[in-house]
Coordinates of C-alpha atoms in Angstrom, one line a residue:
Chain A
M115 CA 0.0 0.0 0.0
I116 CA 1.2 3.5 -0.7
N117 CA 0.4 5.7 2.2
E118 CA 1.0 8.9 0.4
E119 CA -1.2 11.6 -1.0
P120 CA -1.5 11.1 -4.8
I121 CA -0.8 14.8 -5.4
S122 CA 2.6 14.4 -3.6
I123 CA 3.5 11.5 -5.9
F124 CA 2.6 13.6 -9.0
N125 CA 4.5 16.6 -7.6
F126 CA 7.5 14.3 -7.1
I127 CA 7.3 13.0 -10.6
S128 CA 6.9 16.5 -12.0
R129 CA 9.9 17.8 -10.0
H130 CA 12.2 14.9 -10.8
F131 CA 11.0 14.0 -14.3
D132 CA 14.5 14.2 -15.7
V133 CA 15.6 11.3 -13.5
I134 CA 12.5 9.2 -14.1
N135 CA 12.7 9.9 -17.9
E136 CA 16.3 8.7 -17.9
L137 CA 15.4 5.6 -16.1
Y138 CA 12.6 5.1 -18.5
T139 CA 14.9 5.4 -21.5
V140 CA 17.3 2.9 -20.1
Q141 CA 14.5 0.4 -19.4
K142 CA 13.0 1.0 -22.8
E143 CA 16.3 0.0 -24.5
E144 CA 17.6 -2.6 -22.1
R145 CA 14.2 -3.9 -20.7
I146 CA 15.7 -3.6 -17.2
I147 CA 17.8 -1.0 -15.3
Q148 CA 21.0 -2.5 -14.2
K149 CA 22.0 -1.7 -10.7
E150 CA 25.2 0.2 -11.7
I151 CA 23.3 2.3 -14.2
F152 CA 20.5 3.0 -11.7
E153 CA 23.1 4.2 -9.1
K154 CA 24.9 6.2 -11.7
I155 CA 21.8 8.0 -12.8
C156 CA 20.8 8.7 -9.2
S157 CA 24.2 10.0 -8.2
K158 CA 24.4 12.1 -11.4
Y159 CA 21.4 14.0 -10.2
N160 CA 22.9 14.0 -6.7
A161 CA 19.7 12.2 -5.8
E162 CA 20.0 10.2 -2.7
G163 CA 16.7 11.6 -1.4
I164 CA 15.1 10.9 -4.8
R165 CA 16.4 7.4 -4.7
K166 CA 14.6 6.6 -1.5
T167 CA 11.4 8.3 -2.6
L168 CA 11.4 6.3 -5.8
F169 CA 11.1 3.2 -3.7
R170 CA 8.8 4.7 -1.1
Y171 CA 6.3 5.8 -3.8
K172 CA 6.7 2.4 -5.4
I173 CA 7.7 4.0 -8.7
V174 CA 10.7 1.7 -9.0
K175 CA 10.8 -2.0 -7.9
P176 CA 13.8 -4.3 -7.5
V177 CA 14.1 -7.2 -9.9
Q178 CA 16.7 -9.5 -8.4
E179 CA 19.8 -7.3 -8.2
D180 CA 18.5 -4.8 -10.8
F181 CA 15.6 -2.5 -11.0
E182 CA 12.7 -1.5 -13.2
L183 CA 9.9 1.1 -13.3
R184 CA 6.6 -0.3 -12.3
D185 CA 4.4 -1.0 -15.3
V186 CA 1.8 1.7 -14.4
Y187 CA 4.5 4.4 -14.4
Y188 CA 6.3 3.0 -17.4
N189 CA 3.1 3.0 -19.4
V190 CA 2.1 6.5 -18.3
I191 CA 5.5 7.9 -19.5
E192 CA 5.4 5.8 -22.6
Y193 CA 1.9 7.2 -23.3
I194 CA 2.9 10.8 -22.6
L195 CA 6.0 10.6 -24.8
V196 CA 4.1 8.6 -27.5
E197 CA 7.0 6.2 -27.5
F198 CA 5.1 3.0 -27.2
R199 CA 6.2 0.2 -29.5
P200 CA 3.7 -0.8 -32.1
M201 CA 1.8 -3.9 -31.0
L202 CA 1.9 -6.9 -33.1
P203 CA -1.5 -7.6 -34.5
D204 CA -1.2 -11.1 -32.8
E205 CA -1.2 -9.2 -29.5
I206 CA -4.3 -7.3 -30.5
E207 CA -6.1 -10.4 -31.7
K208 CA -6.3 -11.7 -28.2
Y209 CA -8.9 -9.1 -27.5
G210 CA -11.1 -10.6 -30.2
Q211 CA -10.9 -13.9 -28.4
S212 CA -11.6 -12.5 -25.0
I213 CA -14.5 -10.4 -26.3
S214 CA -16.0 -13.5 -28.0
D215 CA -15.6 -15.6 -24.9
L216 CA -17.2 -13.0 -22.6
F217 CA -20.0 -12.4 -25.1
M218 CA -20.8 -16.2 -25.3
K219 CA -21.0 -16.3 -21.5
I220 CA -23.2 -13.2 -21.3
K221 CA -25.5 -14.7 -23.9
E222 CA -25.6 -18.1 -22.2
G223 CA -26.1 -16.7 -18.7
V224 CA -28.2 -13.7 -19.6
Y225 CA -31.1 -15.0 -17.4
G226 CA -28.9 -16.5 -14.8
D227 CA -27.0 -15.0 -11.9
K228 CA -27.4 -11.2 -12.1
L229 CA -24.2 -10.4 -10.3
I230 CA -21.9 -12.5 -12.6
L231 CA -23.8 -11.1 -15.6
S232 CA -23.0 -7.5 -14.5
E233 CA -19.4 -8.5 -13.8
R234 CA -19.1 -10.0 -17.3
I235 CA -20.6 -6.9 -18.8
I236 CA -18.0 -4.8 -17.0
A237 CA -15.2 -7.2 -18.1
L238 CA -16.5 -7.1 -21.7
S239 CA -16.5 -3.3 -21.5
E240 CA -12.9 -3.3 -20.2
E241 CA -11.7 -5.6 -23.0
V242 CA -13.4 -3.4 -25.6
K243 CA -11.7 -0.4 -24.1
K244 CA -8.3 -2.2 -24.2
F245 CA -8.9 -3.2 -27.8
T246 CA -9.8 0.4 -28.8
E247 CA -6.7 1.7 -27.0
A248 CA -4.4 -0.9 -28.6
V249 CA -5.7 0.0 -32.1
E250 CA -5.4 3.7 -31.4
K251 CA -1.8 3.3 -30.1
N252 CA -0.9 1.2 -33.0
K253 CA -2.2 3.7 -35.5
I254 CA -0.3 6.5 -33.8
R255 CA 2.9 4.5 -33.6
L256 CA 2.7 3.2 -37.2
L257 CA 2.0 6.7 -38.5
A258 CA 5.1 7.9 -36.6
E259 CA 7.2 5.0 -37.8
T260 CA 6.2 5.5 -41.4
R261 CA 6.8 9.3 -41.2
E262 CA 10.2 8.7 -39.7
L263 CA 10.9 6.2 -42.4
K264 CA 9.8 8.6 -45.1
A265 CA 12.0 11.4 -43.7
N266 CA 14.8 8.8 -43.4
V267 CA 15.9 10.2 -40.0
K268 CA 18.3 7.4 -39.5
R269 CA 19.8 7.8 -42.9
I270 CA 19.4 4.2 -43.9
D271 CA 20.0 3.2 -47.5
Y272 CA 17.1 2.9 -49.9
S273 CA 17.1 -0.9 -50.2
E274 CA 16.9 -1.1 -46.4
K275 CA 14.1 1.4 -46.5
I276 CA 12.2 -0.9 -48.9
Q277 CA 12.7 -3.8 -46.6
K278 CA 11.4 -1.8 -43.6
A279 CA 8.4 -0.6 -45.5
S280 CA 7.7 -4.2 -46.6
H281 CA 8.0 -5.3 -42.9
W282 CA 5.5 -2.7 -41.7
T283 CA 3.1 -3.6 -44.5
G284 CA 3.4 -7.4 -44.1
Y285 CA 3.5 -7.8 -40.4
Y286 CA 1.5 -4.8 -39.1
I287 CA -0.6 -2.9 -41.6
L288 CA -2.2 -5.7 -43.6
P289 CA -2.9 -7.9 -40.5
M290 CA -4.4 -4.8 -38.8
N291 CA -6.6 -4.4 -41.8
R292 CA -7.9 -7.9 -41.3
I293 CA -8.7 -7.1 -37.7
L294 CA -10.5 -3.9 -38.5
D295 CA -12.2 -4.8 -41.8
V296 CA -15.9 -5.1 -41.1
N297 CA -16.4 -7.1 -44.3
Y298 CA -14.1 -9.8 -43.0
S299 CA -16.2 -12.2 -41.0
E300 CA -13.5 -13.0 -38.5
S301 CA -12.5 -9.4 -37.9
I302 CA -12.9 -8.0 -34.4
T303 CA -15.0 -5.1 -35.7
N304 CA -17.4 -7.7 -37.0
K305 CA -17.5 -9.4 -33.6
L306 CA -18.2 -6.0 -32.0
F307 CA -21.2 -5.6 -34.4
N308 CA -22.7 -8.9 -33.3
V309 CA -22.2 -8.0 -29.6
S310 CA -23.7 -4.6 -30.3
E311 CA -26.8 -6.1 -31.9
F312 CA -27.4 -8.3 -28.9
V313 CA -26.7 -5.6 -26.4
N314 CA -29.1 -3.3 -28.3
Q315 CA -32.0 -5.7 -27.8
K316 CA -31.2 -6.1 -24.1
R317 CA -30.9 -2.4 -23.4
L318 CA -34.5 -2.1 -24.6
N319 CA -36.2 -5.2 -23.2
F320 CA -34.1 -6.5 -20.3
E321 CA -36.3 -6.8 -17.2
D322 CA -33.8 -5.8 -14.6
E323 CA -33.4 -2.0 -14.6
G324 CA -29.8 -1.9 -13.3
L325 CA -28.6 -4.4 -15.9
R326 CA -30.7 -2.7 -18.6
S327 CA -28.8 0.5 -17.8
M328 CA -25.5 -1.4 -17.9
F329 CA -26.5 -2.8 -21.4
E330 CA -27.4 0.8 -22.4
R331 CA -23.9 2.1 -21.4
L332 CA -22.2 -0.9 -23.0
H333 CA -24.2 -0.2 -26.2
K334 CA -23.1 3.4 -26.3
Q335 CA -19.5 2.3 -25.8
L336 CA -19.8 -0.2 -28.6
I337 CA -21.3 2.2 -31.0
H338 CA -18.6 4.7 -30.2
T339 CA -15.9 2.0 -30.5
I340 CA -17.3 0.8 -33.9
D341 CA -17.2 4.3 -35.2
D342 CA -13.6 4.7 -34.0
T343 CA -12.6 1.4 -35.4
R344 CA -14.1 2.4 -38.8
A345 CA -12.2 5.7 -38.7
N346 CA -8.9 3.9 -37.8
H347 CA -9.5 1.3 -40.5
K348 CA -9.9 4.2 -43.0
T349 CA -6.5 5.6 -41.8
F350 CA -4.9 2.2 -42.3
I351 CA -6.4 1.7 -45.8
N352 CA -6.4 5.3 -47.1
E353 CA -3.3 6.7 -45.5
L354 CA -0.9 4.2 -44.0
L355 CA -1.0 1.5 -46.7
P356 CA -0.6 4.0 -49.6
F357 CA 2.0 5.8 -47.6
I358 CA 4.0 2.7 -47.1
E359 CA 3.6 1.7 -50.8
R360 CA 4.7 5.2 -51.7
I361 CA 7.9 4.8 -49.6
K362 CA 8.6 1.5 -51.2
T363 CA 8.1 2.9 -54.7
E364 CA 10.1 6.0 -54.1
S365 CA 12.9 4.0 -52.5
L366 CA 12.9 1.6 -55.4
I367 CA 13.2 4.5 -57.9
L368 CA 15.9 6.2 -55.9
T369 CA 17.8 2.9 -55.6
G370 CA 17.7 2.8 -59.4
W371 CA 18.7 6.4 -59.9
I372 CA 21.7 6.0 -57.5
N373 CA 22.8 2.8 -59.3
F374 CA 22.5 4.8 -62.6
L375 CA 24.5 7.8 -61.2
K376 CA 27.3 5.5 -60.2
K377 CA 27.9 4.8 -64.0
P378 CA 25.8 7.4 -65.9
Y379 CA 27.7 7.0 -69.1
K380 CA 27.9 3.2 -69.2
T381 CA 24.3 2.3 -68.6
P382 CA 22.0 2.1 -71.7
T383 CA 19.2 4.7 -71.2
P384 CA 15.6 4.6 -72.5
K385 CA 15.3 4.8 -76.3
L386 CA 14.3 8.2 -77.6
F387 CA 13.2 8.9 -81.1
K388 CA 15.8 10.1 -83.5
N389 CA 14.7 11.3 -86.9
E390 CA 16.9 10.1 -89.7
R391 CA 14.7 10.7 -92.7
N392 CA 12.5 13.4 -94.3
N393 CA 8.9 13.3 -93.3
P394 CA 6.7 12.9 -96.4
I395 CA 4.4 15.5 -95.1
S396 CA 6.9 17.8 -93.6
D397 CA 7.5 21.4 -94.9
K398 CA 11.1 20.5 -95.6
M399 CA 10.1 17.8 -98.0
F400 CA 8.8 20.4 -100.5
L401 CA 12.0 22.4 -100.4
N402 CA 14.2 19.3 -100.6
T403 CA 12.3 18.0 -103.6
K404 CA 12.4 21.5 -105.3
E405 CA 16.2 21.6 -104.7
Y406 CA 16.5 18.1 -106.2
F407 CA 14.7 19.0 -109.4
E408 CA 16.5 22.3 -109.7
M409 CA 19.7 20.4 -109.9
F410 CA 18.6 19.1 -113.3
Q411 CA 17.0 22.2 -114.6
T412 CA 19.1 23.5 -117.5
T413 CA 19.2 27.1 -118.6
E414 CA 21.1 26.7 -121.9
D415 CA 21.2 24.1 -124.7
V416 CA 24.3 22.0 -124.6
Y417 CA 25.7 20.2 -127.7
I418 CA 28.3 17.7 -127.7
D419 CA 30.7 17.6 -130.7
E420 CA 32.8 14.6 -131.5
D421 CA 36.5 15.3 -131.9
I422 CA 37.0 13.9 -135.4
D423 CA 40.3 15.6 -136.5
Q424 CA 42.5 15.5 -133.5
I425 CA 45.7 17.6 -133.8
P426 CA 48.6 15.8 -132.3
R427 CA 50.0 17.7 -129.4
W428 CA 53.4 19.4 -129.9
M429 CA 56.2 17.8 -127.9
F430 CA 59.4 19.7 -127.2
N431 CA 62.4 17.8 -128.4
K432 CA 65.1 19.3 -126.3
T433 CA 68.0 17.4 -127.8
L434 CA 67.1 18.4 -131.3
Y435 CA 66.9 22.1 -130.5
K436 CA 70.0 22.0 -128.3
T437 CA 72.0 20.5 -131.2
K438 CA 70.5 23.1 -133.6
L439 CA 71.5 25.9 -131.2
Q440 CA 75.1 24.6 -130.8
V441 CA 75.5 24.4 -134.6
S442 CA 74.2 28.0 -134.9
L443 CA 76.6 29.4 -132.3
P444 CA 77.3 32.2 -131.8
V445 CA 73.7 33.6 -131.9
N446 CA 73.3 37.3 -131.5
D447 CA 69.6 37.4 -130.7
F448 CA 68.4 34.3 -129.0
F449 CA 64.6 35.1 -129.1
K450 CA 64.8 35.9 -132.8
W451 CA 66.6 32.6 -133.4
C452 CA 63.8 30.9 -131.5
N453 CA 61.2 32.6 -133.7
T454 CA 63.0 31.5 -136.9
E455 CA 63.7 27.9 -135.8
I456 CA 60.2 27.1 -134.5
K457 CA 58.3 28.4 -137.6
H458 CA 58.4 25.0 -139.3
E459 CA 56.6 23.5 -136.2
G460 CA 53.4 25.5 -136.9
E461 CA 52.3 28.7 -135.2
L462 CA 54.3 30.0 -132.3
T463 CA 52.6 29.5 -128.9
N464 CA 53.7 30.5 -125.4
E465 CA 54.3 26.9 -124.6
K466 CA 56.7 26.5 -127.5
L467 CA 58.6 29.7 -126.8
L468 CA 58.9 29.0 -123.0
S469 CA 60.1 25.4 -123.8
L470 CA 62.9 26.8 -126.0
M471 CA 63.9 29.2 -123.3
T472 CA 64.9 26.3 -121.1
L473 CA 67.9 25.9 -123.5
L474 CA 69.4 29.0 -121.9
F475 CA 70.0 27.0 -118.7
D476 CA 72.3 24.5 -120.4
E477 CA 75.8 24.6 -119.1
S478 CA 77.4 24.3 -122.5
I479 CA 76.4 27.8 -123.5
Q480 CA 77.0 31.3 -122.2
I481 CA 74.6 34.2 -122.2
S482 CA 75.2 37.9 -122.4
A483 CA 72.9 40.9 -123.0
D484 CA 73.5 44.3 -124.4
E485 CA 71.4 46.7 -122.3
K486 CA 71.7 49.6 -124.7
S487 CA 70.4 47.8 -127.8
D488 CA 66.7 47.7 -128.8
K489 CA 64.3 45.1 -127.4
T490 CA 63.2 42.2 -129.6
I491 CA 59.4 41.8 -129.9
I492 CA 58.1 38.2 -130.3
N493 CA 54.4 37.7 -131.0
T494 CA 52.9 34.4 -130.0
V495 CA 49.4 33.2 -130.7
N496 CA 48.4 34.2 -127.1
S497 CA 50.8 37.0 -126.1
K498 CA 53.3 39.5 -127.0
F499 CA 56.8 39.2 -125.5
I500 CA 59.2 42.2 -125.3
V501 CA 62.5 40.6 -124.5
P502 CA 66.2 41.8 -124.4
K503 CA 68.6 40.8 -127.1
L504 CA 70.5 37.8 -125.7
K505 CA 73.8 36.8 -127.2
V506 CA 74.5 33.1 -126.9
T507 CA 78.1 31.8 -127.2
K508 CA 79.8 28.6 -126.6
N509 CA 80.8 28.1 -123.0
G510 CA 84.6 27.5 -122.4
I511 CA 87.2 26.9 -125.1
Chain B
M49 CA -7.9 6.0 -105.2
E50 CA -8.8 8.0 -102.1
F51 CA -6.4 8.0 -99.2
E52 CA -8.4 7.5 -96.0
N53 CA -6.7 8.5 -92.8
P54 CA -7.7 9.4 -89.3
R55 CA -8.9 12.9 -88.6
Y56 CA -5.7 14.3 -87.0
H57 CA -3.3 12.2 -89.0
K58 CA -1.0 15.1 -90.0
Q59 CA -0.7 16.3 -86.4
I60 CA -0.2 12.8 -85.1
V61 CA 2.6 12.0 -87.6
D62 CA 4.1 15.5 -87.2
D63 CA 4.4 15.2 -83.5
L64 CA 5.6 11.6 -83.3
M65 CA 8.1 12.0 -86.1
T66 CA 9.7 15.0 -84.3
G67 CA 10.1 12.8 -81.2
K68 CA 7.3 14.3 -79.2
F69 CA 5.2 12.4 -76.7
I70 CA 1.5 12.7 -77.4
L71 CA -0.4 13.1 -74.2
A72 CA -3.8 11.7 -73.2
K73 CA -5.1 15.2 -72.7
E74 CA -4.3 16.3 -76.3
R75 CA -7.2 16.3 -78.8
H76 CA -5.4 14.0 -81.2
F77 CA -4.7 11.3 -78.6
E78 CA -8.2 9.9 -78.8
D79 CA -7.8 9.6 -82.6
L80 CA -4.5 7.9 -82.1
K81 CA -5.9 5.5 -79.5
E82 CA -8.9 4.6 -81.7
N83 CA -6.5 3.9 -84.6
A84 CA -3.7 2.3 -82.6
S85 CA -3.4 -0.7 -84.8
Y86 CA -3.3 1.4 -88.0
Y87 CA -0.5 3.6 -86.6
D88 CA 1.3 0.5 -85.3
N89 CA 1.4 -0.9 -88.8
F90 CA 1.9 2.5 -90.5
F91 CA 5.1 3.4 -88.6
K92 CA 6.4 -0.2 -88.7
N93 CA 5.9 -0.7 -92.4
S94 CA 6.8 2.8 -93.5
F95 CA 9.9 3.4 -91.4
G96 CA 10.5 0.4 -89.2
Y97 CA 9.7 2.5 -86.1
E98 CA 8.1 1.0 -83.0
F99 CA 4.9 2.7 -81.9
I100 CA 4.3 2.7 -78.1
L101 CA 0.9 3.5 -76.7
T102 CA 0.1 3.7 -73.0
P103 CA -3.1 4.9 -71.3
N104 CA -1.4 8.3 -70.6
Y105 CA 0.9 8.9 -73.6
A106 CA 2.2 7.6 -76.9
Y107 CA 5.6 7.9 -78.6
L108 CA 7.8 6.4 -81.3
I109 CA 11.1 4.5 -80.9
S110 CA 13.5 4.6 -83.9
T111 CA 16.2 2.1 -84.6
E112 CA 18.8 4.6 -83.7
T113 CA 18.3 6.3 -80.4
N114 CA 18.8 9.9 -79.4
E115 CA 21.2 8.7 -76.8
N116 CA 22.7 11.9 -75.7
L117 CA 19.4 13.6 -74.9
S118 CA 18.1 10.4 -73.2
R119 CA 21.2 10.2 -71.0
D120 CA 21.1 13.9 -70.1
I121 CA 17.4 13.6 -69.1
C122 CA 18.2 10.6 -67.0
I123 CA 21.0 12.4 -65.2
F124 CA 18.8 15.4 -64.7
L125 CA 15.9 13.4 -63.3
A126 CA 18.1 11.2 -61.1
I127 CA 19.7 14.2 -59.4
L128 CA 16.3 16.0 -59.2
C129 CA 14.7 13.0 -57.4
Y130 CA 17.6 12.5 -55.2
E131 CA 17.9 16.1 -54.1
L132 CA 14.1 16.5 -53.5
D133 CA 14.1 13.3 -51.4
K134 CA 17.2 14.7 -49.5
N135 CA 15.2 17.8 -48.7
G136 CA 12.3 15.6 -47.3
I137 CA 10.0 16.3 -50.3
N138 CA 7.9 13.5 -51.6
F139 CA 9.3 13.6 -55.1
L140 CA 6.7 11.4 -56.8
D141 CA 3.9 13.5 -55.5
K142 CA 5.7 16.7 -56.5
M143 CA 6.3 15.4 -60.0
E144 CA 2.8 14.0 -60.4
Y145 CA 0.8 16.8 -58.9
G146 CA 3.1 19.8 -58.3
D147 CA 5.0 22.2 -60.3
F148 CA 8.6 23.6 -60.4
S149 CA 10.2 26.9 -60.8
V150 CA 13.4 27.3 -62.7
D151 CA 14.9 29.0 -59.7
E152 CA 14.0 25.9 -57.6
I153 CA 15.8 23.7 -60.1
E154 CA 18.8 26.0 -60.0
E155 CA 19.0 25.9 -56.2
L156 CA 18.9 22.1 -56.2
F157 CA 21.6 21.8 -58.9
E158 CA 23.8 24.4 -57.5
H159 CA 24.0 22.6 -54.2
T160 CA 23.8 19.0 -55.3
A161 CA 25.9 16.2 -53.9
F162 CA 26.6 15.2 -57.5
E163 CA 28.5 18.5 -58.3
D164 CA 31.3 16.8 -60.2
L165 CA 28.8 15.0 -62.5
V166 CA 26.9 18.2 -63.1
K167 CA 30.0 20.3 -63.9
S168 CA 31.3 17.7 -66.3
N169 CA 28.0 17.5 -68.2
N170 CA 27.6 20.1 -71.0
Q171 CA 23.9 20.1 -70.7
L172 CA 23.8 20.6 -66.9
K173 CA 27.0 22.5 -66.1
D174 CA 25.5 26.0 -65.7
T175 CA 22.2 27.9 -65.7
D176 CA 22.2 28.5 -69.5
S177 CA 22.8 24.8 -70.2
R178 CA 20.2 23.7 -67.8
R179 CA 17.6 26.1 -69.3
K180 CA 18.5 24.7 -72.8
L181 CA 18.0 21.2 -71.6
L182 CA 14.7 22.2 -70.0
R183 CA 13.6 23.6 -73.3
A184 CA 14.6 20.4 -75.1
I185 CA 12.6 18.4 -72.5
N186 CA 9.7 20.7 -73.0
N187 CA 9.8 20.3 -76.7
K188 CA 9.4 16.5 -76.3
N189 CA 6.3 17.1 -74.1
I190 CA 7.9 15.6 -71.1
T191 CA 7.2 18.8 -69.3
V192 CA 4.7 21.5 -69.8
K193 CA 5.4 25.2 -69.4
H194 CA 3.0 27.3 -67.3
S195 CA 4.9 30.6 -67.5
E196 CA 8.4 31.7 -68.4
D197 CA 9.8 30.2 -65.3
R198 CA 7.3 27.6 -64.1
F199 CA 6.7 24.1 -65.4
S200 CA 5.3 20.7 -64.4
F201 CA 6.0 17.2 -65.6
T202 CA 3.6 15.4 -67.9
P203 CA 3.0 11.6 -67.5
A204 CA 5.7 11.0 -70.1
Y205 CA 8.3 11.3 -67.4
N206 CA 7.2 7.8 -66.3
V207 CA 9.3 6.4 -69.2
F208 CA 12.4 7.4 -67.2
I209 CA 10.9 6.5 -63.8
D210 CA 10.2 3.0 -65.1
F211 CA 13.8 2.9 -66.3
A212 CA 15.0 3.7 -62.7
K213 CA 12.7 1.0 -61.3
D214 CA 14.0 -1.6 -63.7
L215 CA 17.6 -0.7 -62.8
A216 CA 16.8 -1.1 -59.1
N217 CA 15.0 -4.5 -59.7
K218 CA 17.9 -5.7 -61.8
S219 CA 20.4 -4.8 -59.1
Q220 CA 18.3 -6.6 -56.5
I221 CA 18.3 -9.7 -58.7
V222 CA 22.1 -9.5 -58.9
L223 CA 22.3 -9.2 -55.1

């Protein structure tokens, strides 16, 4: 028994919440508060007085050599901090069983002992309350967990994120859906419906007034619970499930993108259209076709003549003309000599004259020019050459 | 002989042959959907192109791919999704239902964790390049412009999102 004023206990908790919160955190992680850690926390806060009070108010209890917060306080802090762990649907399903069992007994003993009937009604009400609370807590926790997963507070990698999301869906959200789905015959919501139907009749026609009023209260509670359950079910179906699916999809996409960004130039990317030909109905086609036809559009008539009388091309016989020059030496006017010598080869062209001029570079001859004398004029077919009079003599003795 | 063709034939062929995605909301999409088999044969037999029709968009695939643009879009989207997620934004929702400002894109790419990749890519390296790339993406109907500096994605972006999903699935199979 705690022989203390409740307000004193609450005041104590309020004043020393830091210590209690630290003890709670340790217990949450380790499931128990080891003696050394307990002492360390108490001494850290210089809390010998607190230590004693924790035991006097029965906030902490010894477990062999270690300690733990009593369930009632642990649960209060957990509830206040919204840090409760999500309950496995298997843990919640037990309420379905206990509700069914109590309901069967109420039905069977409805006209029996009034006292046990009223106790069973209270017990049933308690179970319904626990069930509602468990669902509510699970909804809150699962929402918090999924939001944390979405924000990726723990910076886990995307594949792990997918695994976690699949875990929440497979082990929590889908089974919770089965528990809450009114269309599923074995769901707890469905069981609550059956109970509510029975209780509804009894609240109207049960003979005993006291029990009738208990049925009335239970009925109200059930109606309220069913409404809550439906709302929670909606959250699971419309919010949590798509949210988790979204996380899975997004994580999958990001995993893909990150894989791609590791080797962006080595991974084949989606095929995109590349135009390699002219579109038959495109504007360009008209211009291209016009251009094509214009290539063959002629502006003048062209005639092709066959070369019947081909004149053999003149070839310079250097040896012949070199001999001729050497025989004629000395030559007083080289270009005049060229003009005379080439006459029998047809008309004089630039090509012929320039070819003969190459004889001047022969080493066997010597060239000299009289600057005062008149220039020689040579008319070729194409040009008129005004050249100096070049005297050519034999080189050497 | 009279050549019978669907009502919006010219617009359909014009768009698809310039590499555009035709979107479900466009007036010629219905025409295209109703004559899907005609266009499938038309493009296959005339040019050897593959005609892809989904409930939300349609496009052509040629034998040769516009690889550079496809790769640049992939890098752009990969970085965009990554940076949005890093900033706690639900990128799929944002791409499906939201819109973007060019400044917002600039902010994300200026401070990206993939800075080296961005700087070494000619289509992403600076503001002008990124604007040019956004114009190219817009020309393909992968985005739609709302004003000079605001745009949103059309369902065509899913071609690239599906590509990322496939990559992730493949890597999981390898693991």
